[in-house]
Structures are given as structure tokens and as C-alpha cells.
Amino acid sequence: MSDRRVLGIDLGTTNTCVAHVRNKVPKVVPSDKGRLVLPSVVGLSERGSLVVGNVAKEQMVTRPQATIYGHKRFIGRPFNSPYVRHLAQKVSYEIVEGKDAQVAVRLGDRVMELPEVSSLLLDHIRIVADQFLGGPAEDTVISVPAYYNDNQRAAVKRSGELAGLKVRRIINEPTAAALAYGFNRGFNQKILVFDLGGGTFDVSVLEVEGNVFQVVATGGDTFLGGVDFDERIIDYVLEEFKREHRIDLSNDLVVLQRIRNAAETAKMDLSLLSNVVITLPYVTDRKGRPIDLRLPLSRSDLDGLTKDLVDRAFLICDKVLASKGLSPHDMDEIILVGGQTRMPLVQTRIQEHFGRPARKGVHPEECVALGAALLADSLDQIDAVTLIDVLGMPIGIAAPGGRFKKVIDRNVTVPYEKSLGLPKSSSEDGVVELDIFQGDSDKIIDNEYLGSVRFPRGVERVTFRLDEEGILQLSVVEPGGARRNVNLATQTTPPSLKLALEEEMERQRLAAESSGSEQPREGLFASIRRVLGRG
Ligand code: AMP
């Protein structure tokens, strides 16, 4: 019998879910007002107070600039990251540079670090959970996407601590989902976790043997999720409205937010119904006369608008499987995670692709929190589970010409260690500086900057070590023979990145000149200028 008070938290892009364990059975903690999930939204109300969850979500229409949603996609990332540059153009709130060159958001007249934003949600959850459990939780496990890098994991841990939670472990979401499915069931299976959530798509292949959960391969797309399905409907609605009324609604932020909400509702309704009508009264007027928006949408219309997004997810599955010489038919079970997997098209395609339907009985929105709670409960216990994870994205260093030189490959099993000879120093004091990046591209400007480290004269090798949580630690052997850990420091724009960005800007300028247009890829061009201080 277990009567420890533990929590497992799935801090989702769209929703946050929290679970506890009683008598070895994990259960979701109901949030206030009886809802089982809390929207991951934080806002500043008209009266100047901070609001979270449903209250914050409700003000998204009226206060789009003062409502932070989807912040999980930004947390722990440098402000200058290419990913941030891309995504910042898509959200209605303002992204700014915070402490240590990290992303922060503007909320009213204050700048908020993202761990603070998360901690507001976690604090709310902690209060609800404490009440429900009858006291504070002793241990908490929070889940993160498998591809999260060090900084992101550290930022999530910090969020929990800021909220007064004792965060014992971070667990990868797919591993948590697998745990919820297979814990204490005595399985011996290969399973595939297909996680299509609000913002990202992740796929992981695991081998489950008793209570040993070993991730074999993982992959995904950080730009593929439910919001992309919504975007397709939004674009369709805007186009149809323009065609019918010759009015462009795309510049009205409030109307756009109303359309966004209606699009998401229509999409979700179409998981149950075959036809809906998107109806929004009074979206604009002509000569003082109100115009309503009314547009029928069928399930097959939706499938047509989003088929290529679903195709992309299956291509990624095949790539991940092929990286280990596996095929779709080698999988014993398919576990669905994330609300977007409720879409009938996704489920039919699962059946076609893998030759079997997805496993029933695993709740796509709850299983990650349930698995995290199971891990929290099993910490320090004799019948504990064994989790063996892999690195989600390659780690490497900046090389001449803005290239990314891989040091550790994707999918190596952690813990893992690799030693690297340092390049010769070109500076007088003999210092060597390495800028460390993580990502799939062979160019550093497309990857995520993790930090830099300086090695004094005499140090010849550096060891990259990933611990069992996938957190990177560097160490060196000093000239005297002693081993010493070295910390990564972050800079706004490290020298290698600055050089690479300058080269990219020059390349784009030349491309623009030869094509006769003034500035191609305006957003990227402008943001590079801003990064380089020439905006
Ligand atoms: P998650 O990040 O797991 O909370 O997933 C949220 C995403 O799932 C959002 O984009 C939702 O619009 C989407 N979603 C939730 N329920 C449904 C449904 N019944 N049908 C289609 N998509 C859904």
C-alpha cells in the first residue's frame, strides 16, 4: 500500500494535467470547478491581476496581447534561436530578450521570464493538489518532450521549484505514456508512442520488458501540432469570407482570435460529427450594417485541408523506425498521446499504416501525467521501474564556415560519454572557446545554441557526458591530471553564430539582388539584422 503524497505533472503546450497515485493506481487530480485539465494559459486581466487556466483562456479573445499561451514552445530557448525567430511572428503576445539571453514575454508593463510563467500554472496546480491530497506532495515528477535540451529541462525544473514543488525527476513524455500503459503488466513488447499534441509531433519506439522501459529511437517535428490543423481552417475561413464579401479579416486581432477559437471548436466537433457550421455573429460591418460569418465545414473538407500534415507525421514515424532497421509491422502496440490524435483521419491512417488499430484504454490527454505520477511513486521503492532513455537531438560544436560538427548522435542511450580533442587555439593566450549547439541541421544558425565554454592553455581534451536524465555536463582533465567539471555560459550571440548570421545575411542580400526583389524572407532577414544590432 502506498500512501506517499506524490504528483506527476504533464505541463502541456495547450493543457496541463496532474495526477497522483493511490494504492499503486494513478489517477488524475481534478482541478477547481471539476475540470480535469487546466489550459496552459496565463494572462494579465484588465484590472491588472495575473490570471491562469480557464480564466486566462477566456480573455484570449478580448486581450490577445496580454494572454500568454503555448509558452512551452519557447521555454529554455535563447532569444536569438532560429526557432524563436520563426515562432515569435505567429503569436499575439510580445517576445522579448530576458535574463541570460533567454526568451521572455511582455505582459503589460512587465517582462516575465518563462519559468515564471510556468510557475504560475504550477503554483495553481500545487494549491489544488495539496487540497485534494490533504497536504503538500513529497515528490513531484514533471514531464517534458523527448527532444527538450538541457536548458529547457533545467527551466522546467526551475518552474517547479519556483512554485514550491519538490521536483525529483524530469521524465520524457513518451516514456511517461509508455509507463502508464505498461507498468506492472509484465509485457514483453515493442511499442510506438505517437504523440500529436497542440504544438508538436513526437514519436518514440520503446521496448517494454516487465518494468524496464527502454527507448530505442525517438524523433519528431517541433512545428507540427494541433495548431497547424487550426491554421488550415482559419486560412480557409478567411479566404472564403474574402471571396464572398470582399473583406479581409486577417488584420483584426480580435476577430482573428474569435475565428481561431471557432476553428478549433469546429475541428474538435468534426472528430464526432460529419458536418458543422462555423458561425460567428457580427465579425465586421458594411456601411453600419453588421456582417455575420457562416461557413459549413464537413469532415472530408477538413481531411482535405490537413491531409499533408497527417502524411508528414507518418513519414517521420517511418524515418524513426528505419533508423533502427524496423518497419511499421514490427510494432506490437501503438499508443496515442495528445488531443489531436482524436481526429478520425489520424486513427484510420494508424490502422492502415501499422496494420493494427491504436491501443484502446490509454487516455491521450491523461496518460503522460499518469505515467509521471507512477514514476514519482516508484522513486526510492524497491520494485522501482527502470527507464532507459536516448538523446532526442544531436549535440555538437560550431566549426569553421558556420558548420555544425556533431559530437553526440541522436538516439544514443543515456547515460553516455564521449571525449573530444580540442582544436588548436588561434589566440595569443592559448584559450580555446567552444560554442555548443543542438539540432539536426548541419548549419549552426538552424540549430539551438546551448552555451559556450572557454578552456585555458594546456587543456587538450573535453568530455561530454549525458546523465540518465539527458542533461549535459562537460569536464576536462587539467594539466596536473585532475578532472574538473566546466559549466556552459550563455551569451546573446556567440562569435561563431555572429559570423554565421553575417554570412547568411550577405547570402540573402545577394540572392535578393539577383532576383530583383528588395528583401526576401522578410521576417528572417529583419530578425537577423536585429540580432546583429543593425535593425
Ligand atoms: P494536447 O497538447 O495533448 O493537450 O493537445 C491539444 C490539441 O489537441 C489541440 O490542438 C486541440 O485542438 C486538439 N484536440 C483536442 N481534442 C480534440 C478532438 N476531439 N479532435 C481533434 N483535435 C482535438
Coordinates of C-alpha atoms and ligand atoms in Angstrom, one line a residue:
M1 CA 0.0 0.0 0.0
S2 CA 1.3 3.4 -0.9
D3 CA 0.3 6.4 0.9
R4 CA 3.0 8.8 -0.1
R5 CA 1.8 12.0 -1.5
V6 CA 3.2 12.3 -5.0
L7 CA 2.4 14.2 -8.1
G8 CA 3.0 13.7 -11.8
I9 CA 2.6 16.7 -13.9
D10 CA 2.2 16.9 -17.7
L11 CA 2.9 20.6 -18.4
G12 CA 1.4 20.6 -21.9
T13 CA 1.5 23.1 -24.7
T14 CA -2.2 23.5 -24.6
N15 CA -3.3 21.9 -21.3
T16 CA -1.7 20.9 -18.1
C17 CA -2.8 17.7 -16.3
V18 CA -1.8 16.5 -12.9
A19 CA -2.1 13.0 -11.4
H20 CA -1.4 11.3 -8.1
V21 CA -1.2 7.7 -7.0
R22 CA -3.3 5.8 -4.5
N23 CA -2.8 2.1 -3.8
K24 CA -0.4 1.9 -6.9
V25 CA -3.2 3.2 -9.2
P26 CA -2.5 6.6 -10.8
K27 CA -5.5 8.9 -11.1
V28 CA -5.9 12.4 -12.4
V29 CA -6.4 15.1 -9.8
P30 CA -9.5 17.1 -10.7
S31 CA -8.7 20.8 -10.9
D32 CA -11.0 23.5 -9.5
K33 CA -14.5 23.6 -10.9
G34 CA -14.2 19.8 -11.6
R35 CA -12.3 20.1 -14.9
L36 CA -9.6 17.6 -15.2
V37 CA -7.2 19.6 -17.2
L38 CA -6.1 23.2 -16.9
P39 CA -5.5 25.3 -20.0
S40 CA -1.8 26.2 -20.0
V41 CA -2.6 29.9 -20.3
V42 CA -1.5 32.9 -18.2
G43 CA -2.8 36.4 -18.6
L44 CA -2.9 39.9 -17.2
S45 CA -6.5 40.9 -16.5
E46 CA -8.0 44.2 -17.3
R47 CA -7.7 45.1 -13.7
G48 CA -4.0 44.3 -13.7
S49 CA -4.0 41.0 -11.9
L50 CA -2.4 37.8 -13.1
V51 CA -4.9 35.1 -14.1
V52 CA -4.3 31.4 -15.0
G53 CA -6.0 28.5 -16.6
N54 CA -9.6 28.8 -17.7
V55 CA -10.0 32.4 -16.6
A56 CA -6.9 33.4 -18.7
K57 CA -8.1 31.4 -21.7
E58 CA -11.4 33.2 -21.6
Q59 CA -9.7 36.6 -22.0
M60 CA -7.8 35.4 -25.1
V61 CA -10.3 37.0 -27.4
T62 CA -10.5 40.3 -25.8
R63 CA -6.9 40.7 -24.6
P64 CA -4.8 38.8 -27.1
Q65 CA -1.6 40.8 -26.3
A66 CA -1.9 40.2 -22.6
T67 CA -2.6 36.5 -22.8
I68 CA 0.3 34.0 -22.9
Y69 CA -0.4 30.6 -24.5
G70 CA 1.9 28.0 -25.9
H71 CA 4.8 29.3 -23.9
K72 CA 6.1 25.7 -23.7
R73 CA 7.4 26.1 -27.2
F74 CA 9.7 29.0 -26.1
I75 CA 10.8 28.0 -22.6
G76 CA 14.5 27.5 -22.1
R77 CA 15.4 28.7 -25.5
P78 CA 17.8 31.6 -26.4
F79 CA 16.1 34.7 -27.6
N80 CA 18.2 34.5 -30.8
S81 CA 17.3 31.0 -31.6
P82 CA 16.0 30.5 -35.2
Y83 CA 13.1 28.6 -33.8
V84 CA 12.1 31.6 -31.6
R85 CA 12.6 34.0 -34.5
H86 CA 10.1 31.8 -36.6
L87 CA 7.6 31.3 -33.8
A88 CA 7.6 34.8 -32.4
Q89 CA 5.9 36.0 -35.6
K90 CA 3.0 33.7 -35.0
V91 CA 1.9 34.6 -31.5
S92 CA -0.2 37.6 -30.4
Y93 CA 1.9 38.5 -27.4
E94 CA 5.4 40.1 -27.4
I95 CA 8.5 38.1 -27.2
V96 CA 11.5 39.9 -25.7
E97 CA 15.0 39.2 -24.5
G98 CA 15.2 38.3 -20.9
K99 CA 18.0 37.3 -18.4
D100 CA 21.0 35.3 -19.7
A101 CA 19.9 36.0 -23.3
Q102 CA 16.8 33.8 -22.9
V103 CA 13.4 34.3 -24.2
A104 CA 11.0 36.3 -22.1
V105 CA 7.5 37.7 -22.7
R106 CA 6.0 41.1 -22.1
L107 CA 2.9 41.1 -20.0
G108 CA 1.5 44.6 -19.5
D109 CA 4.5 46.8 -18.4
R110 CA 6.5 43.9 -17.0
V111 CA 8.9 41.4 -18.6
M112 CA 8.4 37.9 -17.4
E113 CA 10.8 35.0 -17.7
L114 CA 9.2 31.9 -19.0
P115 CA 9.9 29.7 -15.9
E116 CA 7.9 32.3 -14.0
V117 CA 5.0 31.9 -16.5
S118 CA 5.1 28.1 -16.0
S119 CA 5.5 28.5 -12.2
L120 CA 2.2 30.5 -12.1
L121 CA 0.4 27.5 -13.6
L122 CA 2.3 25.0 -11.4
D123 CA 1.5 27.1 -8.3
H124 CA -2.2 26.9 -9.1
I125 CA -1.9 23.2 -9.6
R126 CA 0.1 22.8 -6.4
I127 CA -2.7 24.5 -4.4
V128 CA -5.5 22.4 -5.9
A129 CA -3.4 19.2 -5.5
D130 CA -2.4 20.0 -1.9
Q131 CA -6.1 20.4 -1.0
F132 CA -7.0 17.2 -2.8
L133 CA -4.2 15.2 -1.2
G134 CA -4.7 16.7 2.2
G135 CA -1.1 18.1 2.4
P136 CA 1.8 19.0 0.3
A137 CA 3.3 16.5 -2.2
E138 CA 6.5 14.9 -1.1
D139 CA 7.8 14.2 -4.6
T140 CA 6.9 15.6 -8.0
V141 CA 7.9 14.4 -11.4
I142 CA 7.3 16.7 -14.4
S143 CA 7.3 15.5 -18.0
V144 CA 8.9 17.2 -20.9
P145 CA 9.1 16.5 -24.7
A146 CA 11.8 13.9 -25.5
Y147 CA 13.7 16.4 -27.7
Y148 CA 14.0 19.1 -24.9
N149 CA 17.6 20.1 -24.4
D150 CA 19.4 20.8 -21.2
N151 CA 18.4 24.4 -20.9
Q152 CA 14.8 23.5 -21.4
R153 CA 14.8 20.7 -18.8
A154 CA 16.6 23.0 -16.3
A155 CA 14.0 25.7 -17.0
V156 CA 11.1 23.3 -16.3
K157 CA 12.8 22.1 -13.1
R158 CA 13.2 25.7 -12.0
S159 CA 9.5 26.5 -12.8
G160 CA 8.5 23.7 -10.4
E161 CA 10.8 24.9 -7.7
L162 CA 9.6 28.5 -8.1
A163 CA 6.1 27.1 -7.5
G164 CA 7.2 25.4 -4.3
L165 CA 7.2 21.9 -5.7
K166 CA 9.9 19.3 -4.9
V167 CA 10.8 18.2 -8.4
R168 CA 12.6 14.9 -8.0
R169 CA 12.8 14.0 -11.7
I170 CA 12.0 15.1 -15.2
I171 CA 10.6 12.4 -17.4
N172 CA 10.3 12.3 -21.2
E173 CA 6.6 12.4 -22.2
P174 CA 6.7 9.3 -24.4
T175 CA 8.4 7.3 -21.7
A176 CA 5.7 8.5 -19.2
A177 CA 3.0 7.4 -21.7
A178 CA 4.6 4.0 -22.0
L179 CA 4.8 3.7 -18.3
A180 CA 1.1 4.5 -17.9
Y181 CA 0.4 1.8 -20.5
G182 CA 2.8 -1.0 -19.3
F183 CA 3.6 -0.5 -15.7
N184 CA 3.3 -3.8 -13.7
R185 CA 1.6 -5.6 -16.6
G186 CA 4.6 -7.9 -17.4
F187 CA 4.7 -7.1 -21.1
N188 CA 7.4 -8.0 -23.5
Q189 CA 6.7 -5.8 -26.4
K190 CA 7.9 -3.2 -28.9
I191 CA 5.6 -0.2 -28.8
L192 CA 5.3 3.1 -30.7
V193 CA 4.2 6.2 -28.9
F194 CA 2.5 8.5 -31.4
D195 CA 2.2 11.9 -29.8
L196 CA 0.4 14.6 -31.8
G197 CA -0.4 17.4 -29.3
G198 CA -1.2 21.1 -29.6
G199 CA 2.2 22.3 -30.9
T200 CA 4.5 19.4 -31.7
F201 CA 4.6 15.9 -33.0
D202 CA 6.8 13.3 -31.3
V203 CA 7.3 9.7 -32.0
S204 CA 9.2 7.2 -29.9
V205 CA 9.8 3.5 -30.2
L206 CA 10.2 1.6 -26.9
E207 CA 10.9 -1.9 -25.8
V208 CA 8.9 -2.9 -22.7
E209 CA 10.1 -5.8 -20.7
G210 CA 8.5 -6.2 -17.4
N211 CA 9.1 -2.9 -15.7
V212 CA 12.1 -2.0 -17.8
F213 CA 11.2 0.7 -20.4
Q214 CA 13.9 1.3 -22.9
V215 CA 13.6 3.9 -25.6
V216 CA 15.0 2.6 -28.8
A217 CA 14.6 5.6 -31.1
T218 CA 12.9 8.9 -31.0
G219 CA 12.1 11.8 -33.4
G220 CA 9.6 14.3 -34.3
D221 CA 8.7 17.7 -35.7
T222 CA 8.6 20.8 -33.4
F223 CA 6.4 22.6 -36.0
L224 CA 3.7 20.1 -36.3
G225 CA 0.7 20.0 -34.0
G226 CA -3.0 20.8 -33.5
V227 CA -2.4 24.5 -34.1
D228 CA -1.3 23.8 -37.6
F229 CA -4.6 22.0 -38.2
D230 CA -6.4 25.0 -36.8
E231 CA -4.4 27.3 -39.0
R232 CA -5.6 25.5 -42.1
I233 CA -9.2 26.0 -41.1
I234 CA -8.5 29.7 -40.3
D235 CA -6.9 30.3 -43.7
Y236 CA -9.9 28.6 -45.4
V237 CA -12.4 30.7 -43.4
L238 CA -10.5 33.9 -44.2
E239 CA -10.3 33.0 -47.9
E240 CA -14.0 32.1 -48.1
F241 CA -15.1 35.2 -46.3
K242 CA -13.0 37.4 -48.6
R243 CA -14.4 35.6 -51.7
E244 CA -17.9 36.1 -50.5
H245 CA -17.8 39.6 -49.0
R246 CA -14.5 41.1 -50.5
I247 CA -13.4 41.9 -46.9
D248 CA -10.1 40.8 -45.4
L249 CA -10.5 40.0 -41.7
S250 CA -6.9 39.0 -41.2
N251 CA -5.7 42.3 -39.7
D252 CA -8.3 42.4 -37.0
L253 CA -6.6 40.7 -34.0
V254 CA -9.8 40.3 -32.0
V255 CA -11.8 38.8 -34.9
L256 CA -8.9 36.6 -35.8
Q257 CA -8.9 35.3 -32.2
R258 CA -12.6 34.6 -32.5
I259 CA -12.0 32.7 -35.7
R260 CA -9.2 30.8 -34.1
N261 CA -11.4 29.6 -31.3
A262 CA -14.2 28.7 -33.7
A263 CA -11.8 26.9 -36.0
E264 CA -10.5 24.8 -33.1
T265 CA -14.0 24.0 -31.9
A266 CA -15.1 23.0 -35.4
K267 CA -12.1 20.8 -35.7
M268 CA -12.9 19.0 -32.4
D269 CA -16.6 18.7 -33.2
L270 CA -15.7 17.1 -36.5
S271 CA -14.0 14.3 -34.6
L272 CA -17.5 13.2 -33.6
L273 CA -19.8 14.8 -36.3
S274 CA -19.5 14.7 -40.1
N275 CA -20.7 18.3 -40.6
V276 CA -20.5 21.5 -38.7
V277 CA -21.3 25.1 -39.5
I278 CA -18.8 27.7 -38.3
T279 CA -20.9 30.7 -37.1
L280 CA -19.7 34.0 -35.8
P281 CA -22.1 36.8 -35.5
Y282 CA -21.0 40.4 -36.3
V283 CA -17.4 40.0 -37.4
T284 CA -17.4 43.2 -39.3
D285 CA -19.8 45.7 -40.9
R286 CA -20.5 47.4 -44.2
K287 CA -21.9 50.9 -44.1
G288 CA -23.0 50.3 -40.5
R289 CA -24.8 47.0 -41.2
P290 CA -23.4 44.0 -39.3
I291 CA -22.0 41.1 -41.3
D292 CA -22.0 37.6 -39.8
L293 CA -19.7 34.8 -40.7
R294 CA -21.3 31.5 -41.6
L295 CA -19.4 28.7 -43.2
P296 CA -20.3 25.0 -43.4
L297 CA -17.4 22.6 -43.0
S298 CA -17.5 18.8 -43.4
R299 CA -15.2 16.2 -42.1
S300 CA -14.0 15.4 -45.6
D301 CA -13.3 19.2 -46.1
L302 CA -11.2 19.1 -43.0
D303 CA -9.4 16.0 -44.1
G304 CA -8.6 17.6 -47.5
L305 CA -7.3 20.7 -45.8
T306 CA -5.0 18.8 -43.5
K307 CA -4.1 15.6 -45.3
D308 CA -0.5 16.6 -45.9
L309 CA 0.0 17.4 -42.2
V310 CA -1.0 13.8 -41.3
D311 CA 1.2 12.5 -44.1
R312 CA 4.1 14.3 -42.6
A313 CA 3.6 12.6 -39.2
F314 CA 3.7 9.2 -40.8
L315 CA 6.8 10.0 -42.8
I316 CA 8.5 10.9 -39.6
C317 CA 7.4 7.6 -38.0
D318 CA 8.9 5.6 -40.9
K319 CA 12.2 7.6 -40.6
V320 CA 12.4 6.9 -36.8
L321 CA 11.7 3.2 -37.4
A322 CA 14.1 2.9 -40.3
S323 CA 16.9 4.4 -38.2
K324 CA 16.8 1.1 -36.2
G325 CA 16.0 -1.1 -39.1
L326 CA 12.4 -1.5 -38.0
S327 CA 9.2 -1.4 -40.1
P328 CA 5.7 -0.4 -39.0
H329 CA 4.6 -4.0 -38.8
D330 CA 7.2 -4.8 -36.2
M331 CA 5.3 -2.8 -33.6
D332 CA 3.2 -4.8 -31.1
E333 CA 1.1 -1.8 -29.9
I334 CA 0.5 1.9 -30.9
I335 CA -0.1 4.3 -28.1
L336 CA -1.8 7.5 -28.9
V337 CA -0.9 10.7 -27.0
G338 CA -2.2 14.3 -27.5
G339 CA -5.6 15.6 -28.2
Q340 CA -5.0 15.8 -32.0
T341 CA -4.9 12.0 -32.2
R342 CA -8.6 12.0 -31.6
M343 CA -9.1 13.1 -35.3
P344 CA -10.7 10.2 -37.2
L345 CA -8.3 10.7 -40.1
V346 CA -5.3 10.1 -37.8
Q347 CA -6.9 7.0 -36.4
T348 CA -7.7 5.5 -39.8
R349 CA -4.2 6.2 -41.0
I350 CA -2.8 4.5 -37.9
Q351 CA -4.8 1.3 -38.8
E352 CA -3.7 1.5 -42.4
H353 CA 0.0 2.2 -41.7
F354 CA 0.7 -0.1 -38.8
G355 CA -1.8 -2.8 -39.7
R356 CA -3.5 -2.6 -36.3
P357 CA -5.7 0.0 -34.5
A358 CA -4.2 2.1 -31.8
R359 CA -4.3 0.6 -28.3
K360 CA -7.7 1.4 -26.6
G361 CA -7.9 2.3 -23.0
V362 CA -4.9 4.7 -22.8
H363 CA -6.3 8.2 -22.4
P364 CA -4.4 10.5 -24.8
E365 CA -4.7 13.6 -22.7
E366 CA -4.1 11.9 -19.3
C367 CA -1.5 9.1 -19.8
V368 CA 1.5 11.3 -19.6
A369 CA 0.6 12.8 -16.2
L370 CA -0.4 9.3 -15.0
G371 CA 3.0 7.9 -16.1
A372 CA 4.8 10.7 -14.4
A373 CA 2.9 10.1 -11.2
L374 CA 3.8 6.4 -11.4
L375 CA 7.5 7.3 -11.6
A376 CA 7.1 9.7 -8.7
D377 CA 5.5 6.9 -6.6
S378 CA 8.2 4.4 -7.5
L379 CA 11.2 6.6 -6.6
D380 CA 13.1 5.2 -3.7
Q381 CA 11.0 2.0 -3.8
I382 CA 12.3 -1.5 -4.2
D383 CA 10.0 -2.6 -7.0
A384 CA 11.0 0.6 -8.9
V385 CA 10.9 0.9 -12.7
T386 CA 13.9 1.1 -14.9
L387 CA 13.8 3.8 -17.5
I388 CA 16.4 3.8 -20.3
D389 CA 16.3 6.8 -22.5
V390 CA 18.0 8.2 -25.5
L391 CA 19.3 11.6 -26.7
G392 CA 16.5 13.2 -28.7
M393 CA 18.7 15.5 -30.9
P394 CA 22.4 15.6 -31.8
I395 CA 24.8 17.7 -29.8
G396 CA 27.8 19.3 -31.4
I397 CA 30.1 22.3 -31.7
A398 CA 30.5 25.2 -34.1
A399 CA 33.0 24.5 -36.8
P400 CA 34.5 26.9 -39.4
G401 CA 32.2 28.2 -42.0
G402 CA 29.2 28.2 -39.7
R403 CA 29.0 24.4 -39.9
F404 CA 27.7 22.2 -37.1
K405 CA 30.1 19.4 -36.1
K406 CA 28.3 16.6 -34.4
V407 CA 29.8 15.2 -31.2
I408 CA 27.0 13.1 -29.9
D409 CA 24.5 11.4 -32.2
R410 CA 20.7 11.3 -31.9
N411 CA 19.4 8.2 -30.2
V412 CA 22.5 7.3 -28.2
T413 CA 21.4 5.6 -25.0
V414 CA 21.9 7.7 -21.9
P415 CA 24.0 7.9 -19.7
Y416 CA 26.6 8.4 -22.3
E417 CA 30.1 9.8 -22.5
K418 CA 32.4 10.9 -25.3
S419 CA 35.7 12.7 -25.3
L420 CA 36.8 15.2 -27.9
G421 CA 40.3 16.6 -28.7
L422 CA 40.2 20.4 -28.6
P423 CA 41.2 22.3 -31.7
K424 CA 44.4 24.3 -31.6
S425 CA 44.0 27.8 -30.2
S426 CA 44.3 30.7 -32.5
S427 CA 44.6 33.3 -29.8
E428 CA 47.7 34.5 -28.1
D429 CA 46.7 33.4 -24.6
G430 CA 46.2 29.9 -25.8
V431 CA 42.5 29.9 -24.8
V432 CA 40.1 27.7 -26.8
E433 CA 36.4 28.6 -26.9
L434 CA 33.8 26.1 -28.0
D435 CA 30.2 27.1 -28.8
I436 CA 27.9 24.2 -28.3
F437 CA 24.7 23.7 -30.3
Q438 CA 22.0 21.0 -30.5
G439 CA 19.9 20.2 -33.5
D440 CA 19.5 18.3 -36.8
S441 CA 20.9 20.8 -39.2
D442 CA 24.5 20.9 -40.5
K443 CA 24.4 24.7 -40.1
I444 CA 24.7 26.2 -36.6
I445 CA 22.3 29.0 -37.4
D446 CA 19.5 26.5 -37.8
N447 CA 20.3 24.7 -34.5
E448 CA 19.8 25.7 -30.9
Y449 CA 22.6 27.4 -29.1
L450 CA 23.2 25.7 -25.7
G451 CA 26.1 27.8 -24.5
S452 CA 29.9 28.4 -24.7
V453 CA 32.8 27.2 -22.7
R454 CA 36.4 28.5 -22.6
F455 CA 39.4 26.2 -22.0
P456 CA 42.7 27.6 -20.7
R457 CA 46.0 26.8 -22.3
G458 CA 47.2 23.3 -21.6
V459 CA 43.7 21.6 -21.7
E460 CA 43.7 19.2 -24.6
R461 CA 40.5 17.2 -24.3
V462 CA 36.9 17.8 -23.2
T463 CA 34.5 15.1 -22.2
F464 CA 30.8 15.4 -23.0
R465 CA 28.7 13.4 -20.5
L466 CA 24.9 13.0 -20.6
D467 CA 23.4 11.8 -17.3
E468 CA 20.3 9.5 -17.1
E469 CA 18.0 12.5 -17.5
G470 CA 19.8 13.5 -20.7
I471 CA 21.4 16.6 -19.0
L472 CA 24.8 17.5 -20.5
Q473 CA 27.9 18.0 -18.3
L474 CA 31.3 18.9 -19.6
S475 CA 34.5 18.0 -17.9
V476 CA 38.2 18.4 -18.6
V477 CA 41.4 16.8 -17.3
E478 CA 43.7 19.7 -16.2
P479 CA 47.4 19.7 -17.0
G480 CA 48.1 18.4 -13.5
G481 CA 45.8 15.4 -14.1
A482 CA 42.8 16.4 -12.0
R483 CA 39.3 16.1 -13.6
R484 CA 37.1 19.2 -13.3
N485 CA 33.6 19.9 -14.4
V486 CA 33.1 23.0 -16.5
N487 CA 29.9 25.0 -16.9
L488 CA 28.4 26.3 -20.0
A489 CA 27.8 30.1 -20.1
T490 CA 25.3 31.7 -22.5
Q491 CA 26.0 34.8 -24.5
T492 CA 23.5 36.8 -26.5
T493 CA 25.3 36.0 -29.8
P494 CA 28.5 33.9 -29.5
P495 CA 31.2 34.8 -32.0
S496 CA 30.7 31.7 -34.3
L497 CA 26.9 32.4 -34.5
K498 CA 27.5 36.1 -35.2
L499 CA 29.8 35.3 -38.1
A500 CA 27.4 32.7 -39.5
L501 CA 24.5 35.1 -39.3
E502 CA 26.5 37.8 -41.1
E503 CA 27.3 35.3 -43.8
E504 CA 23.7 34.3 -44.0
M505 CA 22.6 38.0 -44.3
E506 CA 25.1 38.6 -47.1
R507 CA 23.9 35.4 -48.9
Q508 CA 20.3 36.6 -48.7
R509 CA 21.3 40.1 -49.8
L510 CA 23.0 38.7 -52.9
A511 CA 20.0 36.4 -53.6
A512 CA 17.7 39.4 -53.3
E513 CA 19.8 41.4 -55.7
S514 CA 19.9 38.7 -58.3
S515 CA 16.2 38.0 -58.0
G516 CA 15.4 41.7 -58.2
S517 CA 13.3 41.7 -55.0
E518 CA 14.2 44.0 -52.2
Q519 CA 14.3 41.7 -49.2
P520 CA 13.4 38.0 -49.5
R521 CA 12.2 36.1 -46.4
E522 CA 11.5 39.5 -44.7
G523 CA 10.9 38.1 -41.3
L524 CA 14.2 36.1 -41.1
F525 CA 16.1 38.9 -42.7
A526 CA 14.8 41.5 -40.3
S527 CA 15.4 39.4 -37.3
I528 CA 19.0 38.6 -38.3
R529 CA 19.6 42.4 -38.7
R530 CA 18.1 42.9 -35.2
V531 CA 20.2 40.1 -33.7
L532 CA 23.3 41.8 -35.2
G533 CA 22.2 45.1 -33.9
R534 CA 21.5 46.6 -37.3
G535 CA 17.7 46.6 -37.2
Ligands
AMP1 P1 -2.6 18.4 -26.0 O1 -1.3 19.2 -26.3 O2 -2.4 17.0 -25.9 O3 -3.5 19.0 -24.9 O4 -3.4 18.5 -27.4 C1 -4.2 19.6 -27.7 C2 -4.5 19.6 -29.1 O5 -5.4 18.6 -29.4 C3 -5.2 20.9 -29.5 O6 -4.7 21.4 -30.8 C4 -6.6 20.5 -29.7 O7 -7.3 21.3 -30.6 C5 -6.6 19.1 -30.1 N1 -7.8 18.3 -29.8 C6 -8.3 18.1 -28.6 N2 -9.4 17.4 -28.7 C7 -9.6 17.1 -30.0 C8 -10.6 16.4 -30.7 N3 -11.6 15.8 -30.2 N4 -10.4 16.3 -32.1 C9 -9.3 16.8 -32.7 N5 -8.4 17.5 -32.0 C10 -8.5 17.7 -30.7

